Tab-separated table of C-alpha atoms and ligand atoms in Angstrom:
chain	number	residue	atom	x	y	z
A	1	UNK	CA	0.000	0.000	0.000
A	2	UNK	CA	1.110	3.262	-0.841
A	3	UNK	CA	-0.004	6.393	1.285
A	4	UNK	CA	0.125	9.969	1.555
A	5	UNK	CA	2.167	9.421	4.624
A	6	UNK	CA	4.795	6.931	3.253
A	7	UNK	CA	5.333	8.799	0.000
A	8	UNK	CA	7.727	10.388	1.455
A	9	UNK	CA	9.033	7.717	3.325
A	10	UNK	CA	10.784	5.660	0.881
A	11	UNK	CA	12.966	3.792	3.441
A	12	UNK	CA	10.235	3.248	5.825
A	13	UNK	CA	8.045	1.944	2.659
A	14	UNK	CA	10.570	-0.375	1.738
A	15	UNK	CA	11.251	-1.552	5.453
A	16	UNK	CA	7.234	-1.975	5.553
A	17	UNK	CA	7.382	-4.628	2.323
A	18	UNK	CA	10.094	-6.468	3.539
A	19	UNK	CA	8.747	-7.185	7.122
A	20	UNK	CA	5.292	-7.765	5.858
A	21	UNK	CA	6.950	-10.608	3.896
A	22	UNK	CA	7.187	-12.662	6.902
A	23	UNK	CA	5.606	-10.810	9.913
A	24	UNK	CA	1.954	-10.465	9.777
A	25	UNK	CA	1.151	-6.927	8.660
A	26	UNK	CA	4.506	-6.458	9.136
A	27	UNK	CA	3.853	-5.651	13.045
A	28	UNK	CA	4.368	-7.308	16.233
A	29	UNK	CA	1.062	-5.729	17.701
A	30	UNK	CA	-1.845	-5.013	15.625
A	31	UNK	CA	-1.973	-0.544	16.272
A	32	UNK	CA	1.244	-0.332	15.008
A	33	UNK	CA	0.194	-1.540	11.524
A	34	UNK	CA	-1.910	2.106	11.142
A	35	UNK	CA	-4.264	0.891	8.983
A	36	UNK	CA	-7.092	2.133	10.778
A	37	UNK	CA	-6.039	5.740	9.598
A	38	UNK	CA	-5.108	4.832	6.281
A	39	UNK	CA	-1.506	5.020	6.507
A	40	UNK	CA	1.571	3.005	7.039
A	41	UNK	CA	3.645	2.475	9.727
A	42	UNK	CA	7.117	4.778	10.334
A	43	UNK	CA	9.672	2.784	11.512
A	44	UNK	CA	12.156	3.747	14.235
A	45	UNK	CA	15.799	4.109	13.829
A	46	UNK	CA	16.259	5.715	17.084
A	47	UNK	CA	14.832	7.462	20.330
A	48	UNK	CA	15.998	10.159	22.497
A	49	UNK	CA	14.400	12.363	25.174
A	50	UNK	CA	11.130	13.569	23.582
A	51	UNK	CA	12.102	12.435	19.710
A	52	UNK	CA	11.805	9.855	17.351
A	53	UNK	CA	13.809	9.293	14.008
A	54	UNK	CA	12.506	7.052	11.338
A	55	UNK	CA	14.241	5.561	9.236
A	56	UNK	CA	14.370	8.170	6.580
A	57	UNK	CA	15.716	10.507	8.787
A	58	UNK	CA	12.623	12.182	9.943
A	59	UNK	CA	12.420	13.613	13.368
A	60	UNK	CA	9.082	13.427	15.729
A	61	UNK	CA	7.892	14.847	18.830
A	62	UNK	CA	6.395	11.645	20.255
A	63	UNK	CA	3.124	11.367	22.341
A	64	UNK	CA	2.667	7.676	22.220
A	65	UNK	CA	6.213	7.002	24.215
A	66	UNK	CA	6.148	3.025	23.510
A	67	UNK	CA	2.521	3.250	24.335
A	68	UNK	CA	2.963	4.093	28.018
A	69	UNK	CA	6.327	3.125	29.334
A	70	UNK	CA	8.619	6.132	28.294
A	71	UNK	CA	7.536	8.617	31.170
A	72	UNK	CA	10.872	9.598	31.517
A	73	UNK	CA	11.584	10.084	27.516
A	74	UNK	CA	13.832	7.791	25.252
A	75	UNK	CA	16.977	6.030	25.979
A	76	UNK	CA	17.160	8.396	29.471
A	77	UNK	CA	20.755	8.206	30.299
A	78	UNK	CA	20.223	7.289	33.979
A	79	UNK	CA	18.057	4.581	32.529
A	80	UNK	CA	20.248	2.978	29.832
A	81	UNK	CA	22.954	2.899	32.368
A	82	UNK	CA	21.090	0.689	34.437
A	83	UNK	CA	20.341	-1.226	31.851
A	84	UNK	CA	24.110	-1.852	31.042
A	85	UNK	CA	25.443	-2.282	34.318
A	86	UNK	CA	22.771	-4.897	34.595
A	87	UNK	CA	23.448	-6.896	31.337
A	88	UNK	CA	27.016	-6.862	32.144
A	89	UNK	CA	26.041	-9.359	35.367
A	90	UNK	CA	24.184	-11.487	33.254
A	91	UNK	CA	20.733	-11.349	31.211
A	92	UNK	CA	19.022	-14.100	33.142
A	93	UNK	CA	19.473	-16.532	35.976
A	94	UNK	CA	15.852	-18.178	36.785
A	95	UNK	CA	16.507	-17.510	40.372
A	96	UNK	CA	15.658	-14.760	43.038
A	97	UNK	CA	17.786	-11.635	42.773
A	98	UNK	CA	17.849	-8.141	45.117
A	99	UNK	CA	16.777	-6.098	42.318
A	100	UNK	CA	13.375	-7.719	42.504
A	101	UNK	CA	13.184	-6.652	46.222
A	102	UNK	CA	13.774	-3.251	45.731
A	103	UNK	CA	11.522	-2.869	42.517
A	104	UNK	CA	8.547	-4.411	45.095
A	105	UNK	CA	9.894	-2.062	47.931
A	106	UNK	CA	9.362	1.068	45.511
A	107	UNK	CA	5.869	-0.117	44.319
A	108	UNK	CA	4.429	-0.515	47.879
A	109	UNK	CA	5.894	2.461	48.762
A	110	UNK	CA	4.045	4.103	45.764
A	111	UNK	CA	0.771	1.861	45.826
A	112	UNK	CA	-0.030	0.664	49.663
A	113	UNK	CA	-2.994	-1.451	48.441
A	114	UNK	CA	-0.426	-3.897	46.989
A	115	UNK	CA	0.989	-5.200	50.462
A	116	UNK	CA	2.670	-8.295	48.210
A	117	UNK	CA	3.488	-8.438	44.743
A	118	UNK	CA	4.541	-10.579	41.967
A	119	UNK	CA	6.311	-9.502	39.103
A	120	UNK	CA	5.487	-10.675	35.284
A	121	UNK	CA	6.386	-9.809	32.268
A	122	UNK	CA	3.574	-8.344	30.475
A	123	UNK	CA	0.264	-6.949	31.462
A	124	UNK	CA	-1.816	-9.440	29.961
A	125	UNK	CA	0.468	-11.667	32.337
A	126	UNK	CA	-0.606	-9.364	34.805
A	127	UNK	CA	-4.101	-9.599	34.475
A	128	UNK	CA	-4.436	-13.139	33.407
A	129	UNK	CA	-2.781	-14.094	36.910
A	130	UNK	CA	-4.844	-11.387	38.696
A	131	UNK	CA	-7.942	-12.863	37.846
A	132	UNK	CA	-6.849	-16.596	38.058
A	133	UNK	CA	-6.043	-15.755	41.871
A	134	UNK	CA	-9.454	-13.677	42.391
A	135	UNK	CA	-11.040	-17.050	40.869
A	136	UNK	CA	-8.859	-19.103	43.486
A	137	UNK	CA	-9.478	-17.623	46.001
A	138	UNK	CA	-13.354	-16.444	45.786
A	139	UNK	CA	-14.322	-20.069	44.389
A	140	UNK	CA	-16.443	-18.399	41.888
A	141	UNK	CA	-16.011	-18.204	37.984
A	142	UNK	CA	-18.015	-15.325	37.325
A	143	UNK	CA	-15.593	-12.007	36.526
A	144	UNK	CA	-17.262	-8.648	35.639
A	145	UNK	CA	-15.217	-6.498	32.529
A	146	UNK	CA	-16.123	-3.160	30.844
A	147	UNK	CA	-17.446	-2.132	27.059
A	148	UNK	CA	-14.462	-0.416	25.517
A	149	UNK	CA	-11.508	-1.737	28.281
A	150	UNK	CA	-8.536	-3.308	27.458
A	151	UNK	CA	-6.930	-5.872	29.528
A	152	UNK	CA	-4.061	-7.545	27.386
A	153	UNK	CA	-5.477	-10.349	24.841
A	154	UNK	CA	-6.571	-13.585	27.480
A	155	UNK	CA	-8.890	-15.193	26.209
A	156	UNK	CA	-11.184	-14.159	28.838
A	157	UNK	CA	-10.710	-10.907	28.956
A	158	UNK	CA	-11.303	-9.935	25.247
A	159	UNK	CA	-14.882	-9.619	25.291
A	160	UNK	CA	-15.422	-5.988	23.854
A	161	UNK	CA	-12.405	-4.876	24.801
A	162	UNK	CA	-10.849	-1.383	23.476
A	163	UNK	CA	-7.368	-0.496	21.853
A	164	UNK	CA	-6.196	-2.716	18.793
A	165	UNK	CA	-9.551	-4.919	19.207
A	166	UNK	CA	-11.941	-1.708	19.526
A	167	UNK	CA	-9.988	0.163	16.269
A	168	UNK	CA	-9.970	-3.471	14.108
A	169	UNK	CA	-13.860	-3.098	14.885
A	170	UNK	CA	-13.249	-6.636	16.061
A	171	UNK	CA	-15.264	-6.433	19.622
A	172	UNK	CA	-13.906	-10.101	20.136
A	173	UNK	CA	-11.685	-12.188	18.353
A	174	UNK	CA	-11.763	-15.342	16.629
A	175	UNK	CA	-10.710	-18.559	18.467
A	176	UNK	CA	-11.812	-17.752	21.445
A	177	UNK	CA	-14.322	-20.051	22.610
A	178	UNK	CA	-17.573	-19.211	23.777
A	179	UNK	CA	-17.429	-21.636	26.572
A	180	UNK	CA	-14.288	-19.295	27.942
A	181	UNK	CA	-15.957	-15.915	27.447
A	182	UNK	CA	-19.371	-17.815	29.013
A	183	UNK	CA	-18.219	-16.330	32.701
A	184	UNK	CA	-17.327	-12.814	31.557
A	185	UNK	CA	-19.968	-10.237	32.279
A	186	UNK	CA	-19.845	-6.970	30.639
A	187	UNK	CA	-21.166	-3.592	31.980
A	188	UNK	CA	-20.916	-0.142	30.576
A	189	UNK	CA	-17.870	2.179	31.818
A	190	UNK	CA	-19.277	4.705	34.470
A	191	UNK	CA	-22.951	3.179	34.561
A	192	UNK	CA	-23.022	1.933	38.252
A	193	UNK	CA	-27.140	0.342	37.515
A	194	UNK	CA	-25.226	-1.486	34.648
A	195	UNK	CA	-23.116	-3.349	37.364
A	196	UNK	CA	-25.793	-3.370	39.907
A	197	UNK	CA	-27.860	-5.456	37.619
A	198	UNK	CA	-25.405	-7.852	37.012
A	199	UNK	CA	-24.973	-8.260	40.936
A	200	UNK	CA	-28.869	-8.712	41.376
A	201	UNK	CA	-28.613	-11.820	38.934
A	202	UNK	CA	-25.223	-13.242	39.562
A	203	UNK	CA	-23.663	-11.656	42.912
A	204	UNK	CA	-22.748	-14.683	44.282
A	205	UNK	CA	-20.799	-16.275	41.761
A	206	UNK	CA	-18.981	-13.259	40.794
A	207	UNK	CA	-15.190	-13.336	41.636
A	208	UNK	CA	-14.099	-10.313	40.998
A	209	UNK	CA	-14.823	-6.894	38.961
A	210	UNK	CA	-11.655	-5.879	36.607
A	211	UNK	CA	-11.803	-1.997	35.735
A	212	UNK	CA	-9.435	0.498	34.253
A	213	UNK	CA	-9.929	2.803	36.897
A	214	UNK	CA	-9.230	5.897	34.009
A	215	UNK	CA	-10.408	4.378	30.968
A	216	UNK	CA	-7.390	4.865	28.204
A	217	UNK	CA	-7.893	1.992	25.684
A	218	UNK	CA	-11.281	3.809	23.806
A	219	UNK	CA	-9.247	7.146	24.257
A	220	UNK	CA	-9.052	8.245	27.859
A	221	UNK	CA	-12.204	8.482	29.936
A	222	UNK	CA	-12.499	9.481	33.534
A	223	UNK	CA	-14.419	7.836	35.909
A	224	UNK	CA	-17.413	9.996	36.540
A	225	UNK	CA	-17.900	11.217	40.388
A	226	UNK	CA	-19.056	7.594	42.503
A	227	UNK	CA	-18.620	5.242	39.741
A	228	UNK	CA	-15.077	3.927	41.271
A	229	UNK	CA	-16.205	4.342	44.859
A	230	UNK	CA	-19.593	2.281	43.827
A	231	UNK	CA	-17.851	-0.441	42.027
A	232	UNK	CA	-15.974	-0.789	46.155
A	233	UNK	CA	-19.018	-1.046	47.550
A	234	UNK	CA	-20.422	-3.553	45.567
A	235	UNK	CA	-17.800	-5.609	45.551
A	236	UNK	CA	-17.361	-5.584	49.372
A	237	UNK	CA	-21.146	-5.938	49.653
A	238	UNK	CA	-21.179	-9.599	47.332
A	239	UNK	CA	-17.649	-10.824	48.842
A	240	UNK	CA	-16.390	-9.921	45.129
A	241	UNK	CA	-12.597	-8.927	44.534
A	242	UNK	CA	-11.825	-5.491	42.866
A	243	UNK	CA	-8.832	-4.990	40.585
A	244	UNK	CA	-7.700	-1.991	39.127
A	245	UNK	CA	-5.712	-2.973	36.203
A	246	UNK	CA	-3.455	0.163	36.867
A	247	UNK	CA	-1.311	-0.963	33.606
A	248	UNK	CA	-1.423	2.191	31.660
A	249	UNK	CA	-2.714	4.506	34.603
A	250	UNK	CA	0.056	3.350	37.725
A	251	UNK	CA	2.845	6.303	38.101
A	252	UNK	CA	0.812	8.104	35.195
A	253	UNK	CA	-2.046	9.803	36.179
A	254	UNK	CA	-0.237	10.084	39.366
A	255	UNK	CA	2.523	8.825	40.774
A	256	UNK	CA	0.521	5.851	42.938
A	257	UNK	CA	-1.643	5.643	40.457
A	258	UNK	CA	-5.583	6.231	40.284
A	259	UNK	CA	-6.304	4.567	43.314
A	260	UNK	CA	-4.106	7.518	44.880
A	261	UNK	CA	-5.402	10.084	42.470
A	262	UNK	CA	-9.166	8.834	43.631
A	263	UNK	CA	-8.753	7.293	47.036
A	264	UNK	CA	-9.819	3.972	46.029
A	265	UNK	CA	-8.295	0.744	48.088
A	266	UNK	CA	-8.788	-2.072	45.594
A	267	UNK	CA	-7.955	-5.759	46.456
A	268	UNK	CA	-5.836	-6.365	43.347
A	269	UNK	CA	-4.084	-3.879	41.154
A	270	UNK	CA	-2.292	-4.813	38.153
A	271	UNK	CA	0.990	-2.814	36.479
A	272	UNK	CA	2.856	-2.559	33.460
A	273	UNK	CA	4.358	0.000	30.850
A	274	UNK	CA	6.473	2.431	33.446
A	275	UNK	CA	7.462	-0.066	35.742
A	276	UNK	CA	9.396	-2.124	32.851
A	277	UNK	CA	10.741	1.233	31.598
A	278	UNK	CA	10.642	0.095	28.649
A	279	UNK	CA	11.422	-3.114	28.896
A	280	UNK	CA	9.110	-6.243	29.229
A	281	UNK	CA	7.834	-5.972	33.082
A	282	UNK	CA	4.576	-6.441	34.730
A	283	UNK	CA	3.109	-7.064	38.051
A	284	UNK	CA	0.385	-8.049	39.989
A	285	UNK	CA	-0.211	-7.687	43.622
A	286	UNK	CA	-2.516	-6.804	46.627
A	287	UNK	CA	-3.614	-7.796	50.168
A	288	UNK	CA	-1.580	-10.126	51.743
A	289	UNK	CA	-4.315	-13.154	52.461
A	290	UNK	CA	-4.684	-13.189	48.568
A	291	UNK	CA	-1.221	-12.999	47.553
A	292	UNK	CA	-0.318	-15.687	50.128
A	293	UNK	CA	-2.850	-18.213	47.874
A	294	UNK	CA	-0.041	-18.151	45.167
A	295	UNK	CA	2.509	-21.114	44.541
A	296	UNK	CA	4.104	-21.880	46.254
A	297	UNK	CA	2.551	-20.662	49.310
A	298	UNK	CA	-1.167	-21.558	47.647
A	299	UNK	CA	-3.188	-23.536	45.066
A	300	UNK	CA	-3.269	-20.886	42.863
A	301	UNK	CA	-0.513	-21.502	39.958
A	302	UNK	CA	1.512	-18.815	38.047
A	303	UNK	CA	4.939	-18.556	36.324
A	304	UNK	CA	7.370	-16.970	34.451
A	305	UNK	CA	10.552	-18.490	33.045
A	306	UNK	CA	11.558	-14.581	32.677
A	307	UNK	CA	9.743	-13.187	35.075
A	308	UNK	CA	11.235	-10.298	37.468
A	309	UNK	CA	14.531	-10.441	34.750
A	310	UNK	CA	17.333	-8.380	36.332
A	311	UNK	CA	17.946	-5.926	33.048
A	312	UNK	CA	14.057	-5.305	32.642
A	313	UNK	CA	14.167	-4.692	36.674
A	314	UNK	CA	16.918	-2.208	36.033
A	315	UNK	CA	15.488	-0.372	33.625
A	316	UNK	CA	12.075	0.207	35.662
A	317	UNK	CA	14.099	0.895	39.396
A	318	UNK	CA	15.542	3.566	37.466
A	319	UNK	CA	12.514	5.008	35.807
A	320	UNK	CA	10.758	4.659	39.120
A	321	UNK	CA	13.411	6.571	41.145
A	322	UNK	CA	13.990	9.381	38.672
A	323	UNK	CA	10.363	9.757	38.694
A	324	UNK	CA	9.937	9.845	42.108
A	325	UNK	CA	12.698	12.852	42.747
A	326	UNK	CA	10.451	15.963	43.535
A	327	UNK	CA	8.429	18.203	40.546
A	328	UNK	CA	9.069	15.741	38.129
A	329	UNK	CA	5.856	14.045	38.053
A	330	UNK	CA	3.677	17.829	38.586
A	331	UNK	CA	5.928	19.011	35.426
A	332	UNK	CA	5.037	16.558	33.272
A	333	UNK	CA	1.506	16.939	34.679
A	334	UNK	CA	1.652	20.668	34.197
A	335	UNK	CA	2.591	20.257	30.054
A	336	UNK	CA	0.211	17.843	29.682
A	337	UNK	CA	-2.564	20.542	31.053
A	338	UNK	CA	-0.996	23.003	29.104
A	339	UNK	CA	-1.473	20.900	25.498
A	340	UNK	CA	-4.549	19.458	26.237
A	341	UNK	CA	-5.989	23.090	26.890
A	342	UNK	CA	-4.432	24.238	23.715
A	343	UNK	CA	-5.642	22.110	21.753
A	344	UNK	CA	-9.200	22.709	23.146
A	345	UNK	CA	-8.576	26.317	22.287
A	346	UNK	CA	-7.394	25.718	18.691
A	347	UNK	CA	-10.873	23.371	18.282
A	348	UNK	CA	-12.756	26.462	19.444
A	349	UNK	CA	-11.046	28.877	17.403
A	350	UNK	CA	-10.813	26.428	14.213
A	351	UNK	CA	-14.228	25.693	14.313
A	352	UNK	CA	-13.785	21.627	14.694
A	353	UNK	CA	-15.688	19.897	16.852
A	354	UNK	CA	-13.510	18.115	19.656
A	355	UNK	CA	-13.268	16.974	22.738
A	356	UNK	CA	-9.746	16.543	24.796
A	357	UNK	CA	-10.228	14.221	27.755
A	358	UNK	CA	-6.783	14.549	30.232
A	359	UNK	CA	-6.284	12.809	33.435
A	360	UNK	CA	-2.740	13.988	35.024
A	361	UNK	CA	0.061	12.748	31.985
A	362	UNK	CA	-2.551	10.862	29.700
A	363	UNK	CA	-5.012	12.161	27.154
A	364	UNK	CA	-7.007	12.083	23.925
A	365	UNK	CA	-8.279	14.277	21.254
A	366	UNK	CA	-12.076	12.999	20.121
A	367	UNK	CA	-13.626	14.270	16.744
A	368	UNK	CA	-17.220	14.989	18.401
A	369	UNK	CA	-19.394	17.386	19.867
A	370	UNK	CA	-20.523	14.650	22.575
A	371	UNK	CA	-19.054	14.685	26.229
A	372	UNK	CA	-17.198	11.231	25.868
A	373	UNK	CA	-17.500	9.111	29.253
A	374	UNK	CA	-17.879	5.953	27.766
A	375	UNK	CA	-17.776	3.354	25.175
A	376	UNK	CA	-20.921	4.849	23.064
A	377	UNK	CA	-19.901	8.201	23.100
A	378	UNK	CA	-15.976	7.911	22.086
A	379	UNK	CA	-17.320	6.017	19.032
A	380	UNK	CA	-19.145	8.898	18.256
A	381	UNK	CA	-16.069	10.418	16.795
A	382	UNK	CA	-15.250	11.473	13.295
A	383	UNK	CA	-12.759	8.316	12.522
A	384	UNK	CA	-12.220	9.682	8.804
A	385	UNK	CA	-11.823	13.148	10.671
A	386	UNK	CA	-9.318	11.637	13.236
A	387	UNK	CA	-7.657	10.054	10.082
A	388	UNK	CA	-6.655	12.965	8.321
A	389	UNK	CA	-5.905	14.483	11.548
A	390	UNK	CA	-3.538	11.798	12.064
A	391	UNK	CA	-1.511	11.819	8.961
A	392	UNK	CA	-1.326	15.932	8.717
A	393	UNK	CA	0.095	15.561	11.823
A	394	UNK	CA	2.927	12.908	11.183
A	395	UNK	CA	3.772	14.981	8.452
A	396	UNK	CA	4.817	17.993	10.707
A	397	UNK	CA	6.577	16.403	12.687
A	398	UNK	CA	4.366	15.115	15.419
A	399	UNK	CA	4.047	11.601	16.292
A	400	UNK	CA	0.820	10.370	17.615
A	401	UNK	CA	-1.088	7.315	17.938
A	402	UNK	CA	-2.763	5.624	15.306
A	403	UNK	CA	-5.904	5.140	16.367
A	404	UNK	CA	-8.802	7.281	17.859
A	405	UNK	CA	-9.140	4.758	20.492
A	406	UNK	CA	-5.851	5.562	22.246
A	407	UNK	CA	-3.922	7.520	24.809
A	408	UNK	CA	-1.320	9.672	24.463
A	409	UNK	CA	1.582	10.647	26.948
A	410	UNK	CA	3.609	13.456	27.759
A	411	UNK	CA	6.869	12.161	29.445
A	412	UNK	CA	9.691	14.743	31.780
A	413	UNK	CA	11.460	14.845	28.600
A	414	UNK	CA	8.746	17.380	26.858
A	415	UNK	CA	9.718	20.596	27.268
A	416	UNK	CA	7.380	23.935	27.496
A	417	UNK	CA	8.873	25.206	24.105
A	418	UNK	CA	8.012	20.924	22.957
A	419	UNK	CA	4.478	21.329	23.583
A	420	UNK	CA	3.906	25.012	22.157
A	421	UNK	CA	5.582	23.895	19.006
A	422	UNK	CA	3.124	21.139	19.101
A	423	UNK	CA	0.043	23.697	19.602
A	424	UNK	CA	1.181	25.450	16.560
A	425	UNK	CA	1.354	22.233	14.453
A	426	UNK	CA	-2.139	21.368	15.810
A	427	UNK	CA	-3.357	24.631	14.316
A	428	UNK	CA	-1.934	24.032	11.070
A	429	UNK	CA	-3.345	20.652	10.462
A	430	UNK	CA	-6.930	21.885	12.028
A	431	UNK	CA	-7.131	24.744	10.021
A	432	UNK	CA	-6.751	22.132	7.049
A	433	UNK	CA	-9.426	19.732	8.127
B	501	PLP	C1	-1.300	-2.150	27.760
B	501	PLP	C2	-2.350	-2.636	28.660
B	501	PLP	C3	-2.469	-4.006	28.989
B	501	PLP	C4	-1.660	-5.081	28.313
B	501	PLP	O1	-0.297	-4.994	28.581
B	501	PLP	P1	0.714	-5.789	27.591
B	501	PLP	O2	2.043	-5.541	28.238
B	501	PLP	O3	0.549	-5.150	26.244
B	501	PLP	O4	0.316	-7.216	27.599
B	501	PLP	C5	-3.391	-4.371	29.941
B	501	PLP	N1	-4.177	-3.459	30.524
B	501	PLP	C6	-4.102	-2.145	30.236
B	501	PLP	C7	-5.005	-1.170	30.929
B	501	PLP	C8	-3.206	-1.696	29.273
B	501	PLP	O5	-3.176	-0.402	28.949
């Protein structure tokens, strides 16, 4: 395929062939492919601070950051030291090491609620495990998911789920069986009587509720006022757990997360993205009596040949301490404000219907005139709109993600001047819409 975008990519268009040769659609993960916006994918040479370079050279202010992990910027010296050191002890060893300790240490220190955690090395890991050990140790098969939330690709779990499924328009995907997806419940994001009705007919059977406390795989979407604090009630009320899958959201809408950002205590929170650092690292944790129901303590079995890897424990110690030094985390905050505003501003002035929907160092731009607080209402975007949006934007310079169902993030590297030459792209390519 050849697109306005990749015209002038000739290197990246050739990369593109080759790959899609032998790797389906010529991506590892489905987004990347961009064909929901008509385009085709950059690739990456390099990463530094706030930029990309593609292959052909091009330079990009980046907002998608590795899709979450980057909070401190690209190949962060402090970071890619760590990483080295690390490597030069040895890549693996399949047995306990310190680092671990002190990656756990940092995380309870940032999240109380998770009073014992195990580390994985993905967020569908994460998940997957979080909702085995609600299963184990409620005795009930029941779990309760949200329209338009993404919780990694377990079979389970991706029953209308957001991100790459949402974007595909694939609400589920093929070979999953129904017998599997028979014991997920769905309920609409920020509709407490949604969840209350599924209570009334299955309460007791219902292990636990998984949420993304701030929505970010339709686009971001706060909770609304009482839907988090509802969904604790509930739960406590049936005996149900409640997990935050805190993947996307944990040291990014605040530094401990959205259950600090809200004042939520959930049983079970799950991370990802920042605490790998860009590497492959996950976790799952919680109260104690749960935790203590995992092998080999309990019945409840999970693994991980790589899991808690010293170089991908490196790399998210680091992130975690440079993001815990003072101001960071407000600064980053602070730009993101100042963008999202912007480009609220530029919408207004442009005449373009939009909405921008920020919670602390995550948001989205939505081609609509609708408040969007839920599944319905983000897909009442312009996707054709958000398309051209999209590739006016990669042209300038600014690299986004591909998909009107996604987050973006501002990371410490971003700088004031960053962001206002960002507003003035923004104006540019709305004025052209
Ligand atoms: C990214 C994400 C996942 C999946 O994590 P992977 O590391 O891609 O498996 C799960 N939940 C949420 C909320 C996410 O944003």
């Amino acid at each position: 395929m050849q697109t306005e975008t990749t015209r002038d990519l000739p290197k990246s268009g050739e990369a593109y062939r080759q790959a899609a040769e032998a790797i389906p659609g010529g991506v590892n993960s489905p987004v990347r492919a961009a064909l929901a916006v008509g385009a085709d994918p950059a690739f990456i040479a390099r990463g530094e601070g706030a930029y990309l370079w593609d292959v052909d050279g091009n330079r990009y202010i980046d907002y998608v950051g590795s899709w979450g992990p980057l909070i401190m910027g690209h190949a962060h010296p402090a970071v890619v030291d760590a990483v080295c050191a690390a490597a030069r002890n040895g890549l693996s060893f399949g047995a306990p090491t310190p680092g671990e300790t002190e990656l756990v240490h940092a995380i309870r220190d940032a999240f109380p609620s998770m009073q014992m955690v195990r580390l994985v090395s993905s967020g569908t890991e994460a998940t997957m495990s979080a909702i085995r050990l609600a299963r184990g140790v409620t005795g009930r098969d029941y779990i309760v998911k949200f329209e338009g939330c993404y919780h990694g690709h377990a079979d389970a779990l991706l029953v209308k789920a957001g991100s790459g499924a949402l974007t595909m328009g694939v609400p589920s995907s093929a070979g999953v069986p129904a017998s599997i997806t028979a014991t997920t419940l769905v309920a609409r994001y920020n509709d407490l009587d949604s969840v209350r009705e599924l209570f009334a007919q299955h309460g007791e059977e219902i292990a636990a509720v998984i949420v993304e406390p701030v929505a970010g795989n339709m686009g971001v979407v706060p909770p609304v006022d009482g839907f988090l604090n509802g969904l604790r009630d509930l739960t406590e009320a049936f005996g149900s757990l409640l997990i935050f899958d805190e993947v996307m959201t944990g040291f990014r809408v605040s530094f401990g997360g959205a259950q600090e950002h809200y004042g939520i205590d959930p049983d079970l929170t799950c991370l990802g993205k920042i605490i790998g650092g860009g590497m492959p690292l996950a976790a799952f944790g919680g109260k104690r009596r749960y935790l203590e129901q995992l092998a080999p303590l309990g019945p409840v079995y999970q693994a991980g040949t790589l899991a808690g890897n010293p170089v991908a424990v490196a790399a998210g110690l680091a992130t975690v301490r440079l993001l815990r030094e003072s101001g960071v985390h407000d600064a980053i905050v602070k730009n993101t404000t100042a963008l999202a505003h912007g480009i609220r501003e530029l919408g207004e002035r442009a005449g373009v219907p939009l909405r921008v929907n920020q919670v602390g160092a995550m948001f989205s731009v939505f081609f609509t005139n609708q408040d969007v607080r839920d599944y319905e209402s983000a897909c009442s975007s312009d996707t054709d709109r958000f398309a051209r949006y999209y590739r006016a934007l990669r042209a300038a310079g600014v690299y986004t993600a591909p998909s009107q169902f996604e987050a973006l993030f501002m990371s410490a590297a971003h700088t004031e001047a960053d962001v206002q030459h960002t507003l003035a792209c923004v104006e540019g390519v709305l004025a052209g819409l």
